[in-house]
Each structure stands twice: as C-alpha cells, then as structure tokens.
C-alpha cells in the first residue's frame, strides 16, 4: 500500500511499505508536522526558562540555590530520555512525543502552584516535569532523521532544530506580558510564563497526536532490513551502551552532545542572575536570552549543510572554537550588557554546531536496530551532565562569580576536542 497525498491521513497505518517514489512527499509531510510542533514546543520552553533561575531565587531566597532551577529543567529530560526511547522503539515517535509534551504541561502547572504557595521543593518538582517538554523537542530532531537520506541527515536534523527559533525567540519576549496577565490571579509575575507554557505544550501534544502519521520511526524500520527480533532486543539501555562501546565515532558523538549542552546550560542558566547584578530588568534579560536562542536555532540549517558537505568532524571542531570564544566574551563582559549579549549569541551558535553535528554522527554510527536506544542514552547523559552543570553553576557564581563559571565551562570542551583530534588522526 502506498500513499501519495500531501495531507495527513488519520486512517493511514502506523508503518507501511512505502515506494521509493513516495518517499519525498512522505518526508515533506513528516517534516512539516515536526516543524509545527517545534515552534510550539520552543515557545513553551523559552517562555518559562527565561525566568526559571530568577523565580527559583525569589522562592528559595537564595542565589546559590537558583542554579537548581536549570538542574531541575534538565533533570526531567534526563529521567525521561530512556523510558521515552523505549516507548518510541515499541510504539513509535508519536506516542513518545505526545507523552513528553503532556508531562511538560503538568509540570508547568505544578511549578506555578509551587510559586503561589511559596514552596521551593514543589517548584523544583514542577520544573522537572516542565523540562519534559524539551525532551519532546530534542527527540523530534531524531524523528527528522528517521527517513532522511544519509547524505542529507544533518540538514534534516537542523531544519527541525531551526524551527524552534520562531517560538524560542518569541518566548522570552512574552515573559513580561505573561507575567502581567496573572497579576490579578495571585500568581507571581515570574510564574506567569509557566502558566502560558502549560497551554502551549497541550497544543503541541494535540498537533502530534493528530498529524504525525505515518509514524516516521516505525516506517523507517519497515523500510529497513533490520531483523524484528534484533530491533526488539536493541531497545534496552544495555543494547545502547554496547552499540556505543563498539563505535569510536558514536563515543565522540555522545561526548560532543553532552559537553556542548553542559557548557551551554551552565553559562546560559546563570546569565539572567549575573545580569540582575548589573541592573538589568526582565525586559533586558528577555532580549539577551532571545539573542542566545536565536544563535542556538536560527543558524542550524547552516550547521547542517556544513556537517553534510564538510563532514561531522569539521563542524565538531567549529563547535569547540565557538564555545571557547563565547566563554571568553561572556566571562569578561563585566557590567557590559552588550558584551554579555554577544557572548550568549556565540554560545548559541556553538551549541547549534555541536548538537547538529553530534546528533548526525551518532545516528550515522550505530545500526538501525539500536538507534532509538542509543539516542535515548545520548539524551540521558547530556541532560544528566547539564543538570550537574546547573548545580555547580549556581554555587560557582555565588562563591566566585560569573567570569570563573565561564572559564570552567570552557574546560569541559577539552575531552570533546581531544576525541575529535583522535578521530581525525584515525580517519587520516
């Protein structure tokens, strides 16, 4: 059975034998749906994350504890990544994405409740759930790669990552209106964005549930020659770890994604707090974070094109350079809001280069039957590492300052750079 219409068909089976001539239309349809959900998901995430550290500081009364906000938001994806990967491996991308967005919506609501009753533990619990929304946006990049041609895989990933730009850039800028909208409800202004995020996540879940058909992962599996028994076996964490151990390139990809994300989260999460030390208000913080998020997502198609044309290793090297420059610029900014904004923009570019090239290399480096497990393992490690980075970031800023935080974050790039050089030597 084939299906050539560009319109989504709710009666279409979960996975079908697709003729080669029908694949381009199918790829376009799947990509269009993923782009729509990325816009919504990016809006929800960025609307809340812009003020997460400030809200945590206000509720806890401690700047040192404010870093736990970013830790909580990345703890959600870290805890959910492997169960989500297992669910996707058995039931497809759609089931996993819907669940992640709904957990994100519930978490955002709990965070608002924590702010209202002035409960820091409840706020953190809500932020853990809220972070699940980013699990969905992260997993969507792999959904884009499921049916992509190998020589266009990085571009497929980067296009879906790019789509987050629209919502993510708008998100921090509507933080102020979202705060004002709850002024008569007894909700703190810094918690208003999370209330809006809850509604946005629900809309994203509905879009995925209705339109992501046929499921890209199940369809890709039906088109491959993978043994169904091996595919079922490959769903486990153990199988994912084995696949990574057997592939040096997969290990480099995993370290790249983890180091890139940890360095970015550590610096970005404490930038709003550092800005408030120098008199920045919510609106200015929103503009700086918007510029950072634009760097993260707006240029991802360029990173995807470079990764496909020049190779994954070249763009991993570019990521190391950009992230190092970003740490230098932001770390020496002092009271210059403009320099801080420039550093955060470059930080976003470096994150984009590392995430796109690392994700493409990871998908390239493992067999079809193990991909879902390896992808889940990658997201688990990267979010767990970023969570630890968030904890450390709050302590470092409270004890030593924003500059030392950037210097330490730059040191996280050393293992990534060393493995990239070693891989290039082996390739030569």
Coordinates of C-alpha atoms in Angstrom, one line a residue:
X1 CA 0.0 0.0 0.0
X2 CA 1.3 3.5 -0.9
X3 CA 0.0 6.9 0.0
X4 CA 1.0 9.9 -2.1
X5 CA -1.3 12.7 -0.8
X6 CA 0.5 15.6 0.9
X7 CA -2.3 15.8 3.5
X8 CA -2.0 13.8 6.7
X9 CA -4.4 10.8 6.8
X10 CA -5.7 9.7 10.1
X11 CA -6.6 6.3 8.7
X12 CA -3.1 5.5 7.5
X13 CA -1.4 2.6 9.2
X14 CA 1.4 3.2 11.7
X15 CA 4.0 1.9 9.3
X16 CA 3.7 1.0 5.7
X17 CA 5.9 -0.3 2.9
X18 CA 6.5 3.0 1.1
X19 CA 7.5 3.0 -2.6
X20 CA 10.7 4.9 -3.4
X21 CA 8.8 7.5 -5.4
X22 CA 6.5 8.3 -2.5
X23 CA 9.3 8.9 0.0
X24 CA 9.9 12.6 -0.9
X25 CA 6.3 13.5 -0.2
X26 CA 6.3 11.5 2.9
X27 CA 9.4 13.2 4.2
X28 CA 7.9 16.6 3.5
X29 CA 4.7 15.8 5.3
X30 CA 6.5 14.5 8.4
X31 CA 8.9 17.4 8.4
X32 CA 6.0 19.9 8.2
X33 CA 4.4 18.4 11.3
X34 CA 7.6 18.3 13.2
X35 CA 8.3 22.0 12.3
X36 CA 4.9 23.0 13.7
X37 CA 5.4 21.1 16.9
X38 CA 8.9 22.6 17.3
X39 CA 7.5 26.1 17.0
X40 CA 5.0 25.4 19.8
X41 CA 7.5 23.5 21.9
X42 CA 10.1 26.1 21.6
X43 CA 7.6 28.8 22.6
X44 CA 6.6 26.9 25.7
X45 CA 10.2 26.1 26.8
X46 CA 11.7 29.5 26.2
X47 CA 8.7 31.3 27.8
X48 CA 9.4 29.6 31.1
X49 CA 13.2 29.0 31.1
X50 CA 13.9 32.7 30.6
X51 CA 12.9 33.4 34.2
X52 CA 13.4 29.9 35.8
X53 CA 16.5 30.9 37.8
X54 CA 15.1 34.2 38.9
X55 CA 11.8 32.5 40.1
X56 CA 13.9 29.9 41.9
X57 CA 15.9 32.6 43.6
X58 CA 12.7 34.5 44.6
X59 CA 11.0 31.4 46.1
X60 CA 14.1 30.0 47.8
X61 CA 15.5 33.3 48.9
X62 CA 19.0 32.0 48.0
X63 CA 21.1 32.9 44.9
X64 CA 23.2 29.7 45.4
X65 CA 20.0 27.6 45.1
X66 CA 18.9 29.4 41.9
X67 CA 21.1 27.1 39.8
X68 CA 18.8 24.3 40.9
X69 CA 16.2 25.7 38.5
X70 CA 18.2 24.8 35.4
X71 CA 19.2 21.5 37.1
X72 CA 15.5 20.6 37.6
X73 CA 14.6 21.5 34.0
X74 CA 17.3 19.3 32.6
X75 CA 16.6 16.5 35.2
X76 CA 13.2 16.0 33.5
X77 CA 14.7 15.1 30.1
X78 CA 17.5 13.0 31.8
X79 CA 15.0 10.9 33.7
X80 CA 12.6 10.6 30.8
X81 CA 15.0 10.0 28.0
X82 CA 15.4 6.2 28.3
X83 CA 11.7 5.4 29.1
X84 CA 10.8 7.7 26.2
X85 CA 13.3 6.0 23.9
X86 CA 11.9 2.6 24.9
X87 CA 8.3 3.8 24.3
X88 CA 9.3 5.2 20.9
X89 CA 11.1 2.0 20.0
X90 CA 8.0 -0.1 20.6
X91 CA 5.2 2.3 19.7
X92 CA 6.8 5.0 17.5
X93 CA 7.8 8.6 17.8
X94 CA 4.2 9.9 18.1
X95 CA 3.4 8.1 21.4
X96 CA 6.6 9.4 23.0
X97 CA 6.3 13.0 21.8
X98 CA 2.7 13.2 23.0
X99 CA 3.6 11.8 26.4
X100 CA 6.5 14.2 26.8
X101 CA 4.5 17.3 25.9
X102 CA 1.7 16.3 28.3
X103 CA 4.2 15.7 31.2
X104 CA 5.7 19.1 30.4
X105 CA 2.2 20.8 30.6
X106 CA 1.5 19.2 34.0
X107 CA 5.0 20.1 35.3
X108 CA 4.5 23.7 34.3
X109 CA 1.2 23.8 36.2
X110 CA 2.9 22.3 39.3
X111 CA 5.7 24.9 39.1
X112 CA 3.0 27.7 39.1
X113 CA 1.4 26.1 42.2
X114 CA 4.8 25.9 43.9
X115 CA 5.3 29.6 43.3
X116 CA 1.9 30.5 44.6
X117 CA 2.3 28.6 47.8
X118 CA 5.9 29.6 48.1
X119 CA 7.2 26.0 48.2
X120 CA 10.7 25.6 46.7
X121 CA 10.5 21.7 46.7
X122 CA 7.2 21.9 44.8
X123 CA 8.6 24.4 42.4
X124 CA 11.6 22.1 41.7
X125 CA 9.3 19.2 41.2
X126 CA 7.2 21.2 38.7
X127 CA 10.4 22.3 36.8
X128 CA 11.4 18.6 36.5
X129 CA 8.1 17.9 34.7
X130 CA 8.3 21.1 32.8
X131 CA 11.7 20.0 31.4
X132 CA 10.0 17.1 29.8
X133 CA 8.7 19.5 27.1
X134 CA 12.3 19.9 26.0
X135 CA 12.6 16.1 25.8
X136 CA 10.0 16.2 23.1
X137 CA 11.8 18.9 21.2
X138 CA 15.1 17.1 21.5
X139 CA 13.6 13.8 20.4
X140 CA 12.0 15.5 17.4
X141 CA 15.4 16.0 15.8
X142 CA 15.9 12.2 15.7
X143 CA 12.4 11.8 14.2
X144 CA 13.5 14.1 11.4
X145 CA 16.5 11.8 10.7
X146 CA 14.4 8.6 10.6
X147 CA 13.5 8.8 7.0
X148 CA 16.3 11.2 5.7
X149 CA 18.9 10.1 3.2
X150 CA 22.3 9.6 4.9
X151 CA 23.9 12.4 3.0
X152 CA 21.1 14.8 4.0
X153 CA 20.7 13.6 7.6
X154 CA 22.4 16.6 9.2
X155 CA 20.2 19.0 7.2
X156 CA 17.1 17.1 8.1
X157 CA 18.0 17.4 11.8
X158 CA 19.0 21.0 11.5
X159 CA 15.8 22.0 9.8
X160 CA 13.7 20.7 12.6
X161 CA 16.1 22.3 15.2
X162 CA 15.8 25.6 13.3
X163 CA 12.0 25.6 13.6
X164 CA 12.4 26.0 17.3
X165 CA 13.7 29.5 16.5
X166 CA 10.3 31.0 16.0
X167 CA 8.8 30.0 19.3
X168 CA 12.1 30.2 21.2
X169 CA 12.9 33.7 20.2
X170 CA 9.3 34.9 20.9
X171 CA 9.2 33.1 24.3
X172 CA 11.5 35.3 26.4
X173 CA 9.9 38.4 24.9
X174 CA 6.4 37.5 26.0
X175 CA 7.6 36.7 29.5
X176 CA 6.7 40.2 30.6
X177 CA 3.2 40.1 29.2
X178 CA 2.7 36.6 30.6
X179 CA 3.7 37.9 34.0
X180 CA 1.3 40.8 33.8
X181 CA -1.6 38.5 32.7
X182 CA -1.6 36.8 36.0
X183 CA -1.4 39.9 38.2
X184 CA -5.0 39.6 39.4
X185 CA -4.8 35.8 40.0
X186 CA -2.5 35.8 43.0
X187 CA 0.3 34.3 40.8
X188 CA 3.8 35.9 41.0
X189 CA 4.7 37.6 37.8
X190 CA 7.8 35.4 37.3
X191 CA 5.5 32.3 37.4
X192 CA 3.1 33.7 34.7
X193 CA 5.2 32.3 31.8
X194 CA 4.9 28.8 33.1
X195 CA 1.1 29.1 33.1
X196 CA 1.2 30.0 29.4
X197 CA 3.7 27.3 28.7
X198 CA 1.3 24.7 30.0
X199 CA -1.3 25.6 27.4
X200 CA 1.3 25.7 24.6
X201 CA 2.5 22.2 25.5
X202 CA -1.0 20.8 25.3
X203 CA -1.4 22.4 21.9
X204 CA 1.8 20.7 20.7
X205 CA 0.6 17.3 22.0
X206 CA -2.6 17.6 20.2
X207 CA -0.8 18.5 16.9
X208 CA 1.5 15.5 17.2
X209 CA -1.4 13.1 18.1
X210 CA -3.5 14.2 15.1
X211 CA -1.0 14.8 12.4
X212 CA 2.2 12.8 12.8
X213 CA 1.0 10.0 10.6
X214 CA 2.5 7.7 9.5
X215 CA 5.0 7.4 12.3
X216 CA 8.5 8.1 10.9
X217 CA 10.4 5.6 13.1
X218 CA 8.1 2.7 12.5
X219 CA 8.0 3.5 8.8
X220 CA 11.8 3.7 8.6
X221 CA 12.0 0.3 10.4
X222 CA 9.5 -1.2 8.0
X223 CA 11.7 0.0 5.1
X224 CA 14.9 -1.3 6.5
X225 CA 16.2 -4.8 6.5
X226 CA 16.6 -4.9 10.3
X227 CA 15.6 -8.2 12.0
X228 CA 12.5 -7.5 14.1
X229 CA 13.9 -9.7 16.9
X230 CA 17.1 -7.7 17.0
X231 CA 15.1 -4.5 16.9
X232 CA 13.2 -5.5 20.0
X233 CA 16.4 -6.5 21.7
X234 CA 18.0 -3.2 20.7
X235 CA 15.5 -1.2 22.8
X236 CA 17.3 -1.6 26.1
X237 CA 19.8 0.7 27.7
X238 CA 22.3 -2.2 27.7
X239 CA 22.0 -2.6 24.0
X240 CA 22.5 1.2 23.5
X241 CA 25.7 1.1 25.7
X242 CA 27.0 -1.9 23.8
X243 CA 26.5 -0.1 20.4
X244 CA 28.4 3.0 21.7
X245 CA 31.2 0.9 23.0
X246 CA 31.6 -0.8 19.7
X247 CA 31.8 2.5 17.8
X248 CA 34.5 5.2 18.4
X249 CA 32.6 7.6 16.3
X250 CA 29.5 7.1 18.5
X251 CA 31.5 7.8 21.6
X252 CA 32.8 11.0 20.1
X253 CA 29.2 12.0 19.1
X254 CA 28.0 11.3 22.6
X255 CA 30.7 13.3 24.3
X256 CA 30.2 16.1 21.8
X257 CA 26.5 16.4 22.5
X258 CA 27.0 16.1 26.3
X259 CA 29.9 18.6 26.6
X260 CA 28.2 21.1 24.2
X261 CA 24.9 21.0 26.1
X262 CA 26.5 21.1 29.6
X263 CA 28.7 24.1 28.7
X264 CA 25.7 26.0 27.2
X265 CA 23.3 25.2 30.1
X266 CA 25.8 26.1 32.8
X267 CA 26.6 29.6 31.3
X268 CA 23.1 30.4 30.0
X269 CA 21.2 29.4 33.2
X270 CA 23.2 31.9 35.3
X271 CA 23.3 34.7 32.9
X272 CA 20.0 36.2 34.0
X273 CA 21.2 36.2 37.6
X274 CA 24.5 37.8 36.5
X275 CA 22.6 40.5 34.5
X276 CA 20.5 41.4 37.5
X277 CA 23.7 42.1 39.4
X278 CA 24.3 44.9 36.9
X279 CA 20.9 46.4 37.0
X280 CA 19.2 44.5 34.1
X281 CA 15.4 44.2 34.2
X282 CA 13.1 41.4 33.0
X283 CA 12.8 43.0 29.5
X284 CA 16.5 43.3 29.0
X285 CA 17.1 39.7 30.3
X286 CA 14.4 38.6 27.8
X287 CA 16.3 40.3 24.9
X288 CA 19.6 38.8 25.9
X289 CA 18.1 35.3 26.1
X290 CA 16.3 35.8 22.8
X291 CA 19.6 36.6 21.1
X292 CA 21.1 33.5 22.7
X293 CA 18.2 31.3 21.5
X294 CA 18.4 32.8 18.0
X295 CA 22.1 31.7 17.9
X296 CA 21.0 28.3 19.0
X297 CA 18.4 27.7 16.4
X298 CA 18.3 30.3 13.6
X299 CA 21.6 29.2 12.0
X300 CA 21.2 25.4 12.5
X301 CA 20.5 24.9 8.8
X302 CA 23.9 26.3 8.1
X303 CA 25.4 23.9 10.6
X304 CA 23.5 21.0 9.0
X305 CA 24.7 22.0 5.5
X306 CA 28.3 22.3 6.7
X307 CA 28.1 18.9 8.5
X308 CA 26.8 17.2 5.3
X309 CA 29.2 18.9 3.0
X310 CA 32.4 19.2 5.1
X311 CA 31.9 16.3 7.4
X312 CA 30.8 15.9 11.0
X313 CA 34.3 16.3 12.4
X314 CA 34.8 19.7 10.9
X315 CA 31.7 21.1 12.5
X316 CA 32.5 19.5 15.8
X317 CA 35.8 21.4 15.6
X318 CA 33.8 24.6 14.8
X319 CA 31.7 24.0 17.9
X320 CA 34.7 23.8 20.1
X321 CA 36.0 27.1 18.7
X322 CA 32.7 28.9 19.0
X323 CA 32.0 27.7 22.6
X324 CA 35.5 28.7 23.7
X325 CA 35.1 32.2 22.2
X326 CA 31.7 32.5 23.8
X327 CA 33.1 31.7 27.3
X328 CA 35.8 34.3 26.8
X329 CA 33.5 37.1 25.6
X330 CA 30.7 36.5 28.2
X331 CA 33.2 35.7 31.0
X332 CA 35.0 39.1 30.6
X333 CA 31.8 41.2 30.0
X334 CA 31.6 42.6 33.5
X335 CA 28.8 45.3 33.5
X336 CA 28.6 45.5 29.7
X337 CA 25.2 44.1 28.8
X338 CA 26.1 44.3 25.1
X339 CA 29.2 42.1 25.5
X340 CA 27.2 39.7 27.6
X341 CA 24.6 39.5 24.8
X342 CA 27.3 38.9 22.2
X343 CA 28.8 36.1 24.3
X344 CA 25.4 34.5 24.7
X345 CA 24.7 34.7 20.9
X346 CA 28.1 33.0 20.1
X347 CA 27.3 30.4 22.8
X348 CA 24.1 29.6 21.0
X349 CA 26.0 29.2 17.7
X350 CA 28.5 26.8 19.3
X351 CA 25.6 24.8 20.8
X352 CA 24.0 24.5 17.4
X353 CA 27.2 23.3 15.7
X354 CA 27.8 20.7 18.4
X355 CA 24.2 19.4 18.7
X356 CA 23.6 19.1 14.9
X357 CA 26.9 17.5 14.0
X358 CA 27.0 15.3 17.1
X359 CA 23.4 14.1 16.6
X360 CA 24.0 13.3 12.9
X361 CA 27.3 11.5 13.7
X362 CA 25.5 9.5 16.4
X363 CA 22.8 8.4 14.0
X364 CA 25.4 7.5 11.4
X365 CA 27.5 5.4 13.7
X366 CA 25.1 2.8 15.0
X367 CA 22.8 0.3 13.3
X368 CA 19.1 0.9 12.7
X369 CA 18.0 -1.6 15.4
X370 CA 20.0 0.2 18.1
X371 CA 19.4 3.8 17.1
X372 CA 16.4 4.5 19.4
X373 CA 18.3 3.1 22.5
X374 CA 21.5 5.0 21.6
X375 CA 19.6 8.2 21.0
X376 CA 17.8 7.8 24.4
X377 CA 21.2 7.1 26.1
X378 CA 22.6 10.2 24.5
X379 CA 19.8 12.5 25.7
X380 CA 20.0 10.9 29.2
X381 CA 23.7 11.5 29.5
X382 CA 23.6 15.0 28.0
X383 CA 20.8 16.2 30.3
X384 CA 22.2 14.5 33.4
X385 CA 25.6 16.2 32.8
X386 CA 23.9 19.5 32.2
X387 CA 21.9 19.0 35.4
X388 CA 25.1 18.6 37.4
X389 CA 26.5 21.7 35.5
X390 CA 23.5 23.7 36.6
X391 CA 24.0 22.8 40.3
X392 CA 27.7 23.7 40.0
X393 CA 27.0 26.9 38.1
X394 CA 24.8 28.3 40.9
X395 CA 27.5 27.5 43.5
X396 CA 30.3 28.9 41.4
X397 CA 28.6 32.2 40.7
X398 CA 27.6 32.7 44.3
X399 CA 31.2 31.9 45.5
X400 CA 33.5 33.0 42.7
X401 CA 31.4 34.9 40.1
X402 CA 30.2 34.7 36.5
X403 CA 33.7 35.0 35.0
X404 CA 35.1 31.9 36.7
X405 CA 32.0 30.0 35.7
X406 CA 32.7 30.7 32.0
X407 CA 36.3 29.6 32.4
X408 CA 35.3 26.3 34.0
X409 CA 32.7 25.7 31.3
X410 CA 35.3 26.2 28.6
X411 CA 37.4 23.4 30.2
X412 CA 34.5 21.0 29.6
X413 CA 35.4 21.2 25.9
X414 CA 38.8 19.6 26.3
X415 CA 37.7 16.0 26.2
X416 CA 35.5 16.7 23.2
X417 CA 38.4 18.4 21.3
X418 CA 40.8 15.5 22.2
X419 CA 38.4 12.8 20.9
X420 CA 37.8 14.8 17.7
X421 CA 41.5 15.1 17.0
X422 CA 42.0 11.4 17.7
X423 CA 39.1 10.5 15.3
X424 CA 40.6 12.8 12.6
X425 CA 44.0 11.1 13.0
X426 CA 42.4 7.6 12.7
X427 CA 40.5 8.8 9.6
X428 CA 43.7 10.1 8.0

